[in-house]
GROMACS .gro file of C-alpha atoms in nm:
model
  132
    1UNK     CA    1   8.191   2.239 -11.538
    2UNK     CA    2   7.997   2.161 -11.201
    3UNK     CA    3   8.222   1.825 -11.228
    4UNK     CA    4   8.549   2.013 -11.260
    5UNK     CA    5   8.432   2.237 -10.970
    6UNK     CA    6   8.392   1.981 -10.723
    7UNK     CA    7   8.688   1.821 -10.826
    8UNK     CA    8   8.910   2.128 -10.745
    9UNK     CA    9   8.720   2.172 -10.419
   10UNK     CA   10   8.800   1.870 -10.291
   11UNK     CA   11   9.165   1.805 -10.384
   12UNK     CA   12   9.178   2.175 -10.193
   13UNK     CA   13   9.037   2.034  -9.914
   14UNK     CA   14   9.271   1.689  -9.963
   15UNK     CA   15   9.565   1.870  -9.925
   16UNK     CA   16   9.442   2.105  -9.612
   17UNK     CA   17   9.402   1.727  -9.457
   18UNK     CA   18   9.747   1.603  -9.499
   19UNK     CA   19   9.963   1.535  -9.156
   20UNK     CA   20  10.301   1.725  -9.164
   21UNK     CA   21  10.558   1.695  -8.942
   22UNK     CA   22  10.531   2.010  -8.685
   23UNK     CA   23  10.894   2.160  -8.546
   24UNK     CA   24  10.783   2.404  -8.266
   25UNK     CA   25  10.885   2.581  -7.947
   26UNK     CA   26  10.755   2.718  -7.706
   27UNK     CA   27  10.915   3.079  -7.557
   28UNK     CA   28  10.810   3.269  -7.213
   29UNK     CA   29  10.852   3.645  -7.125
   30UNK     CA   30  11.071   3.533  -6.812
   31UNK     CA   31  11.199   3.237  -6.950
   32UNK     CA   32  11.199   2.874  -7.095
   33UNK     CA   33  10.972   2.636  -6.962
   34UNK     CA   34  11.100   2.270  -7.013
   35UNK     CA   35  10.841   1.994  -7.001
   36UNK     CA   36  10.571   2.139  -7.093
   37UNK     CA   37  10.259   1.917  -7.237
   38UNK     CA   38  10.150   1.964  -7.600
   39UNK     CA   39   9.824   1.788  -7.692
   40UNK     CA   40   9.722   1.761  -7.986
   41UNK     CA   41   9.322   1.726  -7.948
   42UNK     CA   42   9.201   1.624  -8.292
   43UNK     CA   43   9.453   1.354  -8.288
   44UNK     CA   44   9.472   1.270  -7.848
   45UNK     CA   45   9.839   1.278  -7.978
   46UNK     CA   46  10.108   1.462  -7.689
   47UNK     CA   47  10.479   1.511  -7.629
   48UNK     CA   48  10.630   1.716  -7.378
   49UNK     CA   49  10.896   1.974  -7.458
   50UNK     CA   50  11.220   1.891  -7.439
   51UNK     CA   51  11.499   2.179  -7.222
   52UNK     CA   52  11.528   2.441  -7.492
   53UNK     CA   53  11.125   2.414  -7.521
   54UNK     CA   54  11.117   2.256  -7.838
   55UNK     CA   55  10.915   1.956  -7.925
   56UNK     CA   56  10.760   1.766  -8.226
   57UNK     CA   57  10.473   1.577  -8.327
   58UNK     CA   58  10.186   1.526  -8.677
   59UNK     CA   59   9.933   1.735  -8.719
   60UNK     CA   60   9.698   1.895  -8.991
   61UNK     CA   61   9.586   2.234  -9.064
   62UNK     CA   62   9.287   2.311  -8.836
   63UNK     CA   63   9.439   2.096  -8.511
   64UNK     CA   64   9.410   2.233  -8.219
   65UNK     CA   65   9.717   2.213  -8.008
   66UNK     CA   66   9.709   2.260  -7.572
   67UNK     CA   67   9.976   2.374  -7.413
   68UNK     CA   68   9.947   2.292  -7.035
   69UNK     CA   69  10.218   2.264  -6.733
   70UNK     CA   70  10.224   2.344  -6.387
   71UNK     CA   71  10.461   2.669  -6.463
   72UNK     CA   72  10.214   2.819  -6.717
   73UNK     CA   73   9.902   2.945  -6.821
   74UNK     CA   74   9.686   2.676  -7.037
   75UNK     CA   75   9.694   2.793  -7.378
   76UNK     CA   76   9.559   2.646  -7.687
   77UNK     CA   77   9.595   2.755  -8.064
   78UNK     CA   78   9.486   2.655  -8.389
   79UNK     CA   79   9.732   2.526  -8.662
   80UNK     CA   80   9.652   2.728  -8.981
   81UNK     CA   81   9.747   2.700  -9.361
   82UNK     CA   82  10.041   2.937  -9.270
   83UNK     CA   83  10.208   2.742  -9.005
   84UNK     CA   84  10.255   2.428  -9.235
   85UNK     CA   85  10.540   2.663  -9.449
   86UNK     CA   86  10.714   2.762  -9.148
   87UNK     CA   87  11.006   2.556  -9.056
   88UNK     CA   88  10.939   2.648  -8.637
   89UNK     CA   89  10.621   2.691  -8.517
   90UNK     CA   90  10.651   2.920  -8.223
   91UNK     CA   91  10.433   2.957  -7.928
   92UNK     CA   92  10.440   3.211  -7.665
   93UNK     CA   93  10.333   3.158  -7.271
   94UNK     CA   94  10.288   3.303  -7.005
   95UNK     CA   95  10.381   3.239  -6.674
   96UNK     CA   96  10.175   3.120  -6.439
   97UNK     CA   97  10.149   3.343  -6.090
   98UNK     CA   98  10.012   3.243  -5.794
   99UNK     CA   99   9.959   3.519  -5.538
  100UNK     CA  100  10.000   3.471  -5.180
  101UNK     CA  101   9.775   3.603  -4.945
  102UNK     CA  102  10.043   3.565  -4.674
  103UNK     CA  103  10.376   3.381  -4.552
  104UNK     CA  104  10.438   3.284  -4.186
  105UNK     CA  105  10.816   3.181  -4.150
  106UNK     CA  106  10.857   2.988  -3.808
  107UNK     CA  107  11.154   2.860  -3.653
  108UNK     CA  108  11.165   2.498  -3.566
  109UNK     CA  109  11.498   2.499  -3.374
  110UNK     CA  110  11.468   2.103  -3.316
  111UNK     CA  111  11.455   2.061  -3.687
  112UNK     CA  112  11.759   2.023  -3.882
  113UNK     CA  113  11.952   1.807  -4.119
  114UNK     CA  114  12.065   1.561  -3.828
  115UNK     CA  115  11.716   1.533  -3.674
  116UNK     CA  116  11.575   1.469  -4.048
  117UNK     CA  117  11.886   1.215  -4.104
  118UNK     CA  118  12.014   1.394  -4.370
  119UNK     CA  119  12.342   1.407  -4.180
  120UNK     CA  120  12.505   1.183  -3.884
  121UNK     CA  121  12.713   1.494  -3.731
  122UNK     CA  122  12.631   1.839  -3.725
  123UNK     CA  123  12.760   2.079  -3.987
  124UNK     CA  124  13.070   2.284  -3.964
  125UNK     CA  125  13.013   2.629  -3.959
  126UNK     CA  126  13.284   2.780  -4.145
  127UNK     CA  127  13.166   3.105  -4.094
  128UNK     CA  128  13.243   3.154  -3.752
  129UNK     CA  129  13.608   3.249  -3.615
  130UNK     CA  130  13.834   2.962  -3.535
  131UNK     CA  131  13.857   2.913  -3.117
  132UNK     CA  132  14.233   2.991  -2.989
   0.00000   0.00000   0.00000
């Protein structure tokens, strides 16, 4: 009986083990964020999200996955039992703010696109009138 026990303990635990292929994406109150890092930090396995926020990568029940980007907050979070059934593992973020104390806007009138050679002629200004 102990035996049989132990035997169904551990094929329990065998199949908690098992890599599965994880489908996820990764969704922000103000918007997508594209290239985003996902570590995976059982495995030191990453990918980066693709434009739509989705990426993909192996992973068992119990890894721990980081998100991390310079748009967002850090956020990690913990495969579980439930995720392997799902066929999109979803992750929310959340933006990362960066508060200004204060912004000084000079003007550099001897700085423009000729000076920086990012043209050879001055710009046309098409809003002004035309000279008669």
């Amino acid at each position: 009986m102990l035996l049989l026990f132990i035997l169904i303990q551990n094929s329990g635990l065998g199949q908690s083990q098992e890599l599965f292929f994880l489908k996820g994406r990764i969704v922000c109150p103000a918007k997508e964020f594209p290239e985003v890092n996902v570590f995976n930090l059982r495995s030191e396995s990453s990918t980066v999200t693709n434009q739509n926020g989705e990426y993909t990568l192996f992973a068992k029940v119990g890894d721990t996955l980081k998100f991390t980007g310079l748009q967002i907050e850090t956020k990690t979070q913990i495969i579980e039992q439930e995720d392997v059934k799902k066929s999109l593992f979803v992750t929310s973020l959340t933006p990362k703010v960066i508060a200004l104390d204060e912004v000084t806007i000079k003007e550099y009138k001897n700085i423009n696109a000729v000076s920086l050679g990012i043209l050879d002629k001055p710009a046309k200004n098409i809003h002004q009138p035309k000279e008669n």
